Short mmCIF file of N, CA and C in Angstrom, two decimals:
data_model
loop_
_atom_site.label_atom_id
_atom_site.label_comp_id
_atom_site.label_asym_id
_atom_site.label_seq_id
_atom_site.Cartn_x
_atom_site.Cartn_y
_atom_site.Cartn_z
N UNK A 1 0.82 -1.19 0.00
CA UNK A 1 0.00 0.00 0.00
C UNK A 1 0.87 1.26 0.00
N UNK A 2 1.83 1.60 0.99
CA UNK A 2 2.37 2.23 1.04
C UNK A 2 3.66 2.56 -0.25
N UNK A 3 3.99 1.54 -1.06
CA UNK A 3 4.56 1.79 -2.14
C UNK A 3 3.71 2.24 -3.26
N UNK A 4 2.62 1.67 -3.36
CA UNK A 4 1.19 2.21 -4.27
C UNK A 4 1.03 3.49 -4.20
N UNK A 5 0.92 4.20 -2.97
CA UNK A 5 0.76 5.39 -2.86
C UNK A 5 1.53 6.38 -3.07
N UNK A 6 3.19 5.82 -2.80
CA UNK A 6 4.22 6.72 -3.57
C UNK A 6 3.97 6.89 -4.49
N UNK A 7 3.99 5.57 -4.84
CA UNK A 7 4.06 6.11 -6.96
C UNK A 7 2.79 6.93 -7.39
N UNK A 8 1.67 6.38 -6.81
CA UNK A 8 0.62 7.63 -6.73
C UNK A 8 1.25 9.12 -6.46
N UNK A 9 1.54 9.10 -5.65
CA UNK A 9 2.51 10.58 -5.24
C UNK A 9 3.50 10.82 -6.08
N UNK A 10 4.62 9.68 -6.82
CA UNK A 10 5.12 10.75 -7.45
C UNK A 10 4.37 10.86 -9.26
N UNK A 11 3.95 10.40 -9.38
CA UNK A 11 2.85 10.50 -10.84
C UNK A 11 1.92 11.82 -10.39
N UNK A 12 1.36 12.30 -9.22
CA UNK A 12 0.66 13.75 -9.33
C UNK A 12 1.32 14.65 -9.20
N UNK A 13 2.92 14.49 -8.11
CA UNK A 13 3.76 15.70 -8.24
C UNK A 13 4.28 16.23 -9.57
N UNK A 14 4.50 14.96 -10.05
CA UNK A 14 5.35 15.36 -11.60
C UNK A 14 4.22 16.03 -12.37
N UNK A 15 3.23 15.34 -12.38
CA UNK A 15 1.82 16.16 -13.20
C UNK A 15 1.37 17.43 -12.75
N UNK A 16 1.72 17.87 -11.42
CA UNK A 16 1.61 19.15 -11.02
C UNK A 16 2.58 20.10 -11.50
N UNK A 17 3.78 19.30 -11.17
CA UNK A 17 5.29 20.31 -11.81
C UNK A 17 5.11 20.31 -13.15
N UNK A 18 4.76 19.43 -14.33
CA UNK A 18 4.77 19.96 -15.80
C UNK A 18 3.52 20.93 -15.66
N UNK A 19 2.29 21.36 -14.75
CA UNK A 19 2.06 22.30 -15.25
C UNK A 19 2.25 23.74 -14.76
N UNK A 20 2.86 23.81 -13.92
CA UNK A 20 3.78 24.56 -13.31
C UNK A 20 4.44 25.27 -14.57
N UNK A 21 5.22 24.41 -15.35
CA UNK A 21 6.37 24.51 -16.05
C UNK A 21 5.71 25.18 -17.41
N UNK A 22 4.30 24.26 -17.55
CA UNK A 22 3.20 25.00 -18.80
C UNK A 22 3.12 26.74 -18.32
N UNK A 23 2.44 26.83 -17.56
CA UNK A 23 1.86 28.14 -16.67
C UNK A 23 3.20 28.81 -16.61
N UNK A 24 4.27 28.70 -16.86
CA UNK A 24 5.46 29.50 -16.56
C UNK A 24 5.64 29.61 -18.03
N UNK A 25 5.81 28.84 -19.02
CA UNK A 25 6.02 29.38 -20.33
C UNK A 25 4.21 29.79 -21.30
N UNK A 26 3.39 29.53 -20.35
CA UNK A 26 2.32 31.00 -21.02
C UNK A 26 2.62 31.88 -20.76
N UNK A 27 2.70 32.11 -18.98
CA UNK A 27 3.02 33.82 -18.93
C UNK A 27 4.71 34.28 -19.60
N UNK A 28 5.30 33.68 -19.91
CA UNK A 28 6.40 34.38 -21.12
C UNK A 28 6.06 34.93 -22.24
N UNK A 29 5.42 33.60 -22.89
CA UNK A 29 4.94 33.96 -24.05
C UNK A 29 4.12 35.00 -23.96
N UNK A 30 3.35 35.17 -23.50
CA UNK A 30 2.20 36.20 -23.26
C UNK A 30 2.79 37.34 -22.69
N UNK A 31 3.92 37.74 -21.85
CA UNK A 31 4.55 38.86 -22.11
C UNK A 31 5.29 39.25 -23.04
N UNK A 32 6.14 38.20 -23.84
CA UNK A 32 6.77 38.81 -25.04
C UNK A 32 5.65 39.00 -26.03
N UNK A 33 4.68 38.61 -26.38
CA UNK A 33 3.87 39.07 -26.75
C UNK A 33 2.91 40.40 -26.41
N UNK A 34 2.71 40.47 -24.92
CA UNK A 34 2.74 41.94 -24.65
C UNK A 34 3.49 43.18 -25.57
N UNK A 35 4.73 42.65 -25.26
CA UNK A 35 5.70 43.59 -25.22
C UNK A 35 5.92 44.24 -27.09
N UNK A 36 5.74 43.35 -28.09
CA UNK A 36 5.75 43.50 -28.77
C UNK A 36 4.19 44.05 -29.42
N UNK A 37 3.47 43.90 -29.04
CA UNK A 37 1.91 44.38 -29.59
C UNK A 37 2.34 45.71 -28.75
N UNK A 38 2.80 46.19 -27.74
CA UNK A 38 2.65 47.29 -27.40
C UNK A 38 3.71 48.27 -27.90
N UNK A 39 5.06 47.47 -27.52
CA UNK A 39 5.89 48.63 -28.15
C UNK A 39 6.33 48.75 -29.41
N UNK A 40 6.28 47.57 -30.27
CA UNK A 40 6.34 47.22 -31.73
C UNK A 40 5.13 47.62 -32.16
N UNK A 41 4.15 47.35 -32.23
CA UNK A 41 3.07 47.43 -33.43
C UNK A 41 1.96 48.81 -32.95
N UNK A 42 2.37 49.54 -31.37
CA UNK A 42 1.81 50.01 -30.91
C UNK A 42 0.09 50.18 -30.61
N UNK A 43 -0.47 48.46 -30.46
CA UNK A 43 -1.78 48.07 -30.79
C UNK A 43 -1.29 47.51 -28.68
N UNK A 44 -1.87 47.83 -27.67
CA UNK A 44 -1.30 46.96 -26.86
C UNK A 44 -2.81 45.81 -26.58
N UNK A 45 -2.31 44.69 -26.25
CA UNK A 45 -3.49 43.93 -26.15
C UNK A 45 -3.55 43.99 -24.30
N UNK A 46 -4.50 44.24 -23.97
CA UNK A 46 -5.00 44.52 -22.84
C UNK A 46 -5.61 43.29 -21.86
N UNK A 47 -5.73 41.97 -22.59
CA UNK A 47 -6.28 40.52 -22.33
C UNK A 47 -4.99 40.15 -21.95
N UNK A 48 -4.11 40.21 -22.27
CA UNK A 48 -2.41 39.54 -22.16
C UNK A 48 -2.17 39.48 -20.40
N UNK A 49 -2.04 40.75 -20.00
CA UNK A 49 -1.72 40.87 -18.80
C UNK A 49 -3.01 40.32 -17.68
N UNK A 50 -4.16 39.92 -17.75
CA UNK A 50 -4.89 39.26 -17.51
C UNK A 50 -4.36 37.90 -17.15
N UNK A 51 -4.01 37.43 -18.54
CA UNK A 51 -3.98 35.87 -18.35
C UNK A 51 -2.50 35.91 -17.92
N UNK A 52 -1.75 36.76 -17.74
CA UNK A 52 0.21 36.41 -17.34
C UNK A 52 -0.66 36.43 -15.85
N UNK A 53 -1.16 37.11 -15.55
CA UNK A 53 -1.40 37.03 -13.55
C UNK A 53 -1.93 35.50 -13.00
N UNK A 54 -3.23 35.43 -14.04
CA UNK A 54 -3.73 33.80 -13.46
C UNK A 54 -2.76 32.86 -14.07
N UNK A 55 -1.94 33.11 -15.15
CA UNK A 55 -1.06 32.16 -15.02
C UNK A 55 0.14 31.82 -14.03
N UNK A 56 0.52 32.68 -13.48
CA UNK A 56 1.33 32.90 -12.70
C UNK A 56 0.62 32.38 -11.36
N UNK A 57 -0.15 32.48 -11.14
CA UNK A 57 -0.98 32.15 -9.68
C UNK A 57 -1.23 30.43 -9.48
N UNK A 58 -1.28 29.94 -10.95
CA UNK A 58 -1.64 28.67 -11.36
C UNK A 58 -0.04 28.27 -10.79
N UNK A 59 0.69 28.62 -12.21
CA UNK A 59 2.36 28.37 -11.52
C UNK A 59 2.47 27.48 -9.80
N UNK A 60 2.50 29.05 -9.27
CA UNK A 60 2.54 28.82 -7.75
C UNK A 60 1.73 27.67 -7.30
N UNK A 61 0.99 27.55 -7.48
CA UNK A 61 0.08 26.72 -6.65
C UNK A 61 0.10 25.06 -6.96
N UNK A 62 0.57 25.38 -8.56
CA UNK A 62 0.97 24.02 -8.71
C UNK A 62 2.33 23.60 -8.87
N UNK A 63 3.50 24.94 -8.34
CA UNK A 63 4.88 23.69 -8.04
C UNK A 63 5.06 23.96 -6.37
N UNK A 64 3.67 24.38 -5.64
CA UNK A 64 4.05 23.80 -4.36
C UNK A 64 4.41 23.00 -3.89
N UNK A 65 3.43 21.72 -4.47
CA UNK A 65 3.19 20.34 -4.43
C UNK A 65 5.07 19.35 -4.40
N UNK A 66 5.86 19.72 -5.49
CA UNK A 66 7.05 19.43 -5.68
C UNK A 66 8.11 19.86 -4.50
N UNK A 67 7.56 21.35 -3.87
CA UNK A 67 9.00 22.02 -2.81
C UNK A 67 8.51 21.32 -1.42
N UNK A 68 6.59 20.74 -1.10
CA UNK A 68 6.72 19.63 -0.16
C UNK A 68 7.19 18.81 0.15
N UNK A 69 7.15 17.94 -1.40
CA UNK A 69 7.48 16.84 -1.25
C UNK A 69 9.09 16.45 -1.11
N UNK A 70 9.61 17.49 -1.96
CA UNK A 70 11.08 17.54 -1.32
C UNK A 70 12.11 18.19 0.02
N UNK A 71 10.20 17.64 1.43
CA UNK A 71 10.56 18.43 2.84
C UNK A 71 10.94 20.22 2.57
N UNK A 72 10.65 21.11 2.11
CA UNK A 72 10.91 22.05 2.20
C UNK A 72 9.56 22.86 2.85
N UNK A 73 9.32 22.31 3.77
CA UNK A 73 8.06 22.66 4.99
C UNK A 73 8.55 23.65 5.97
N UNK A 74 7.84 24.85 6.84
CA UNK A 74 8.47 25.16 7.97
C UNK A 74 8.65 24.09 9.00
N UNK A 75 9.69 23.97 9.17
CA UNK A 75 10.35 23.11 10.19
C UNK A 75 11.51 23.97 11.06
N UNK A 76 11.77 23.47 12.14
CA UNK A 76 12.78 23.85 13.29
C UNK A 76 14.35 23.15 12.76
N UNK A 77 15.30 23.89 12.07
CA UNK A 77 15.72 22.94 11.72
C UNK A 77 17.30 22.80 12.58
N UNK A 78 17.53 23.75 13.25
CA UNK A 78 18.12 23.34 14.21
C UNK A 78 18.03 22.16 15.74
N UNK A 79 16.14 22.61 15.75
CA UNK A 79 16.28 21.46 16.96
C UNK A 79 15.91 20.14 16.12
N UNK A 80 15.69 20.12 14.55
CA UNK A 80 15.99 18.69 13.86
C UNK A 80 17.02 18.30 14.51
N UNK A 81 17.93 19.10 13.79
CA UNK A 81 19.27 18.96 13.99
C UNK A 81 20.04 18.07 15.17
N UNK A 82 19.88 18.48 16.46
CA UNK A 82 19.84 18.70 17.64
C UNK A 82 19.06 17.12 18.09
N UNK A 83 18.24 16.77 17.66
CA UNK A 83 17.20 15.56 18.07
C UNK A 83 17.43 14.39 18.03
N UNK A 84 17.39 13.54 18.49
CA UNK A 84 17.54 12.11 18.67
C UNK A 84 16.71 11.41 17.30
N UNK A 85 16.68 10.57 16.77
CA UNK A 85 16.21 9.99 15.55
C UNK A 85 13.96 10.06 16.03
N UNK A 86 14.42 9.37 17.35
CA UNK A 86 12.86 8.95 17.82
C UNK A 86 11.94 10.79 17.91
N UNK A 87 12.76 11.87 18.31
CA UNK A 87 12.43 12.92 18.47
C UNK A 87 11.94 13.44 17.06
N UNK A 88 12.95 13.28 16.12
CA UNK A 88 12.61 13.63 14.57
C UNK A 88 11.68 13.02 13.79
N UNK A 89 11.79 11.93 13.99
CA UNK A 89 10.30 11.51 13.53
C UNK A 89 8.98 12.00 14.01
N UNK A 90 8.76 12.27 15.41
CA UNK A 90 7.54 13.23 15.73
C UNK A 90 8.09 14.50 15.20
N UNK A 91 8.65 15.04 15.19
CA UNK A 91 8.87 16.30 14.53
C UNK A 91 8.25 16.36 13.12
N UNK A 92 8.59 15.13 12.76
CA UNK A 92 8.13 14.97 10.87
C UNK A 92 6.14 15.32 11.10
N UNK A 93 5.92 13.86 12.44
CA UNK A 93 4.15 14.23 12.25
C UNK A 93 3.79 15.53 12.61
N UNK A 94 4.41 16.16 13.23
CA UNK A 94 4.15 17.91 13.95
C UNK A 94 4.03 18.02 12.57
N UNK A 95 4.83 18.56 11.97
CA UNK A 95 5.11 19.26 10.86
C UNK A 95 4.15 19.29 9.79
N UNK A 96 4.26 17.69 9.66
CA UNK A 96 3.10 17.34 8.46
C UNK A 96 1.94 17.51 9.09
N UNK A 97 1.39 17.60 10.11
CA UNK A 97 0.00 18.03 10.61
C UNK A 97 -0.47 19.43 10.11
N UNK A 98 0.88 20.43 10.83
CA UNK A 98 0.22 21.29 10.46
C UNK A 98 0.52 21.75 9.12
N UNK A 99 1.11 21.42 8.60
CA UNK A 99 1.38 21.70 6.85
C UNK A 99 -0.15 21.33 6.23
N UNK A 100 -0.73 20.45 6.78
CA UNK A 100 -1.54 19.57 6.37
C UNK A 100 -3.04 20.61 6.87
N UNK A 101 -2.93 21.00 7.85
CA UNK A 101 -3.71 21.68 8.52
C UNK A 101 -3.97 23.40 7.57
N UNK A 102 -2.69 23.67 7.52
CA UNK A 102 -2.97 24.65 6.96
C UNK A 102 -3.56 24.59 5.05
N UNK A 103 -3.32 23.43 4.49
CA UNK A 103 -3.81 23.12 2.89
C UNK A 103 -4.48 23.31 3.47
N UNK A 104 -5.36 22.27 4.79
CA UNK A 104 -6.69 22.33 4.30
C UNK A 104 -7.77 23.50 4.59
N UNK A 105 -7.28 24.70 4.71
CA UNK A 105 -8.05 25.78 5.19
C UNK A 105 -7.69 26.15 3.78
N UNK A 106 -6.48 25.98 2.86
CA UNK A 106 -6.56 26.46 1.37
C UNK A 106 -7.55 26.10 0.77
N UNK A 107 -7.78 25.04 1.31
CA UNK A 107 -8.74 23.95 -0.21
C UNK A 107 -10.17 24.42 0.24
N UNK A 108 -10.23 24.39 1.49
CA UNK A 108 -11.67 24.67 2.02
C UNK A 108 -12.29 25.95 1.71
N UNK A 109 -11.24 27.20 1.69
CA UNK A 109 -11.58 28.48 1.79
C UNK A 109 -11.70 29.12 -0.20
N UNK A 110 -10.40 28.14 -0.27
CA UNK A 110 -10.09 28.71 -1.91
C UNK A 110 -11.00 28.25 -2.95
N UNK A 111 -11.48 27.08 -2.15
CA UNK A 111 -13.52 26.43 -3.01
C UNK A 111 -14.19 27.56 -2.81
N UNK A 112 -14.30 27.38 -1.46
CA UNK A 112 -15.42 28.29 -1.50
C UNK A 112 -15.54 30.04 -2.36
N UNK A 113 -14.29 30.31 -2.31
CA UNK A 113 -14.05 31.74 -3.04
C UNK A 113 -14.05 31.13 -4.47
N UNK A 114 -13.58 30.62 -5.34
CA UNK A 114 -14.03 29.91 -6.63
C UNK A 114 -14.96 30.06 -6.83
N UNK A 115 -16.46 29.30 -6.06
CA UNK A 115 -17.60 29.17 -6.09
C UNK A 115 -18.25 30.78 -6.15
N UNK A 116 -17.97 31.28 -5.64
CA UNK A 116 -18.46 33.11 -4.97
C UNK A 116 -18.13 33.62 -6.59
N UNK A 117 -16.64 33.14 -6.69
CA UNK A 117 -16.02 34.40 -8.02
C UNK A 117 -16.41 33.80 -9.35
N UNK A 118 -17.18 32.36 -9.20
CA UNK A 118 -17.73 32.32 -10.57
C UNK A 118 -18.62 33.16 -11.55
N UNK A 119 -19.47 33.92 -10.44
CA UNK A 119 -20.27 35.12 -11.21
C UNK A 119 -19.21 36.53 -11.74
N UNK A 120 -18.24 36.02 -11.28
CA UNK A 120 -17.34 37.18 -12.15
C UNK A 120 -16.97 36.78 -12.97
N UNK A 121 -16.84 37.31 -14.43
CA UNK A 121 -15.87 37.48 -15.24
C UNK A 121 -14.79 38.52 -15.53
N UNK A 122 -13.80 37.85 -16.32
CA UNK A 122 -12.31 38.41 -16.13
C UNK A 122 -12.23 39.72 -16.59
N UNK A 123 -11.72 40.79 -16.24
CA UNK A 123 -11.12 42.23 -16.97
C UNK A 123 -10.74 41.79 -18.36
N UNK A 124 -11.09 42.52 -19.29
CA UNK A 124 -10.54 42.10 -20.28
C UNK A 124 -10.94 40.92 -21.28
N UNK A 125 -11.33 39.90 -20.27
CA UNK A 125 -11.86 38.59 -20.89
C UNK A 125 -13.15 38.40 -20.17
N UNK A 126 -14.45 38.77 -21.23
CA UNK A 126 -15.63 39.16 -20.47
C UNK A 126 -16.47 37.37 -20.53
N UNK A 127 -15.89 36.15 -21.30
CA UNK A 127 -16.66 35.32 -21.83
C UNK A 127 -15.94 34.78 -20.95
N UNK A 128 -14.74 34.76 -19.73
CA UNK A 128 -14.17 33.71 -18.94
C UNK A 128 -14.52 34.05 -17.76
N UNK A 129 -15.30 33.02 -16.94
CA UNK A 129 -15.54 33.20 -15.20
C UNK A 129 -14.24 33.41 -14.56
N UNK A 130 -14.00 34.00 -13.35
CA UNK A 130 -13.47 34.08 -12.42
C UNK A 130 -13.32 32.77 -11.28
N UNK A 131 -14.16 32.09 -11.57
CA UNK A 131 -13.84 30.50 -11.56
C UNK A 131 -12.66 29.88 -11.81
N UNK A 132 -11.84 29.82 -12.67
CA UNK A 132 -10.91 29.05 -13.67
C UNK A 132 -9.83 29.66 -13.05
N UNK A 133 -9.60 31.08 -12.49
CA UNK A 133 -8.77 32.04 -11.65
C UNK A 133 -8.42 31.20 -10.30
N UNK A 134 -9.47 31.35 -10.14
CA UNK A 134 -9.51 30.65 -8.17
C UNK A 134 -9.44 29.11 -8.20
N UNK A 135 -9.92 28.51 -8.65
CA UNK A 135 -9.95 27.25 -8.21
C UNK A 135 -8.38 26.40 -8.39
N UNK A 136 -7.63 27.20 -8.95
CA UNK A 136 -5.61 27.10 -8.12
C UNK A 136 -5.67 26.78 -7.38
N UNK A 137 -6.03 27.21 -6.36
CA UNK A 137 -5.82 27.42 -5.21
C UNK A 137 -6.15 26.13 -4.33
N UNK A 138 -7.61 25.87 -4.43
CA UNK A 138 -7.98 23.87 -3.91
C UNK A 138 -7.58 23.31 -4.74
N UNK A 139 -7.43 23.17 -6.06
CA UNK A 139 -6.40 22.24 -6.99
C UNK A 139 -4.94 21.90 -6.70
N UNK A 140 -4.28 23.09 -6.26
CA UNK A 140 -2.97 23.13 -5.60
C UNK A 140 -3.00 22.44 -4.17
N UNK A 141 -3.90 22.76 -3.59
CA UNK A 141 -3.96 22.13 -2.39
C UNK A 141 -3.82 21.06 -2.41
N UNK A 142 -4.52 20.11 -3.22
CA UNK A 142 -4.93 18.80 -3.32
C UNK A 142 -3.43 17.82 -3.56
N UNK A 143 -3.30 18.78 -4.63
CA UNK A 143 -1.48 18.49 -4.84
C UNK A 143 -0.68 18.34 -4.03
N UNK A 144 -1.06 19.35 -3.10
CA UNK A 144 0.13 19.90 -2.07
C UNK A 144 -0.38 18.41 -0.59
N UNK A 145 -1.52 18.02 -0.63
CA UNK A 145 -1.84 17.73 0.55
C UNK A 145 -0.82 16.36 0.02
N UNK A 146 -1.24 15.96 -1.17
CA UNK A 146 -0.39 14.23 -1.24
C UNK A 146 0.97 14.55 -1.31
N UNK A 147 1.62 15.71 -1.66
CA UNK A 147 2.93 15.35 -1.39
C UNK A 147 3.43 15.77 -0.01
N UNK A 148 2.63 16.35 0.86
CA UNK A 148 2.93 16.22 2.16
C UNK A 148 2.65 14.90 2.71
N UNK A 149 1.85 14.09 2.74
CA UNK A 149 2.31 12.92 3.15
C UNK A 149 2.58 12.01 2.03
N UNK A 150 3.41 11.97 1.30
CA UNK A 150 4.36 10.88 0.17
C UNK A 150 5.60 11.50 1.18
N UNK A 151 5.92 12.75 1.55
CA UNK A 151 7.02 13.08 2.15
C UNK A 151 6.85 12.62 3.90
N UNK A 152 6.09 12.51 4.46
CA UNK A 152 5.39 11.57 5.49
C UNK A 152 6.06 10.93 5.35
N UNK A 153 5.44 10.01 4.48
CA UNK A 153 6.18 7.82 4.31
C UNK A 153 7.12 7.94 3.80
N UNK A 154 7.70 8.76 2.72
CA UNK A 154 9.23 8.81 2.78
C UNK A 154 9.81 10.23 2.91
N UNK A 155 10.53 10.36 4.05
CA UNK A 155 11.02 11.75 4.28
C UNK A 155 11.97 12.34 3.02
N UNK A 156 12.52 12.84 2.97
CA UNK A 156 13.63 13.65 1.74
C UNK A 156 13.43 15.12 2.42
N UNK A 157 14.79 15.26 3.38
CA UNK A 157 14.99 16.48 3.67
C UNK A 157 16.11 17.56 2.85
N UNK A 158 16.20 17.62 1.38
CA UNK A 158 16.60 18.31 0.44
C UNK A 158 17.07 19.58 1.24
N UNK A 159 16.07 20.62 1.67
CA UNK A 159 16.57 21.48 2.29
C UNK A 159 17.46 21.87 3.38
N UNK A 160 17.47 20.81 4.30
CA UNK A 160 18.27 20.37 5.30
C UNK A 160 19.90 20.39 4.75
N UNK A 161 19.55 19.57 3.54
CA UNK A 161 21.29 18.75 3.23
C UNK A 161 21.73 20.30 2.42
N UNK A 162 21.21 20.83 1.68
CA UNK A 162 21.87 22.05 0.96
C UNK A 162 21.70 23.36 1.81
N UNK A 163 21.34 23.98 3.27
CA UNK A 163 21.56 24.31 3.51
C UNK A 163 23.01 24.81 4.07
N UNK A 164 23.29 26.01 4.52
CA UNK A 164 24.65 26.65 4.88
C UNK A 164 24.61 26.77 6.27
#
């Protein structure tokens, strides 16, 4: 079970990080494209900077999921440090609780605002809800909640080892 669920975990992180990686080369494209409708052709398109923000928001929310899972959680990392093996492992469930604790006030709160901002549509883009904006946010969560515990059942403290 517990190997099932890794690979579950790492098949949604990676699917979270390529779109991370999508959402990072729209909003490029869509600023060099800015940049040129405005200062080249002097036509500026006004929809562009619209979609670079929710893309960017998407970004975030979906390469959280990846900096969990590679332990990069608030943690104490000196009294890690400092701790006996049996101590660090409760440290891991502290941690992941409230990591866990806090998604889920994302997912819970960032639905519900989705749901609210569907009667909006976008500046600029009058035919797209404000829906498609927000719902990052519990989508990311969802992401974020499995790679907090895939990093649970197998720790990977990345940040730990490359710290100074």
């Amino acid at each position: 079970m517990k190997n099932f669920f890794l690979l579950f975990e790492r098949w949604t992180t990676l699917a979270a990080l390529l779109g991370a990686c999508a959402m990072l080369a729209v909003a490029a494209t869509l600023g060099m494209f800015q940049i040129i409708t405005r200062f080249v052709l002097e036509q500026p398109a006004e929809w562009t900077e619209v979609l670079i923000r929710f893309s960017l928001i998407w970004m975030v929310f979906l390469a959280i999921p990846a900096a969990f899972r590679q332990g990069a959680m608030v943690s104490v990392d000196v009294l890690y440090r400092w701790s006996p093996p049996r101590v660090r492992r409760v440290l891991d469930y502290v941690v992941a609780l409230a990591a866990l604790a806090l998604i889920g006030v994302i997912v819970w709160f960032g639905w519900d605002y989705a749901k609210r901002g569907g009667v909006q549509s976008m500046a600029g883009l009058e035919s797209v809800s404000m829906f498609w904006a927000y719902v990052a946010m519990p989508v990311g969560g969802v992401f974020s909640a499995i790679g907090i515990l895939g990093n649970l059942m197998d720790p990977q403290r990345l940040e730990l080892e490359n710290a100074q």
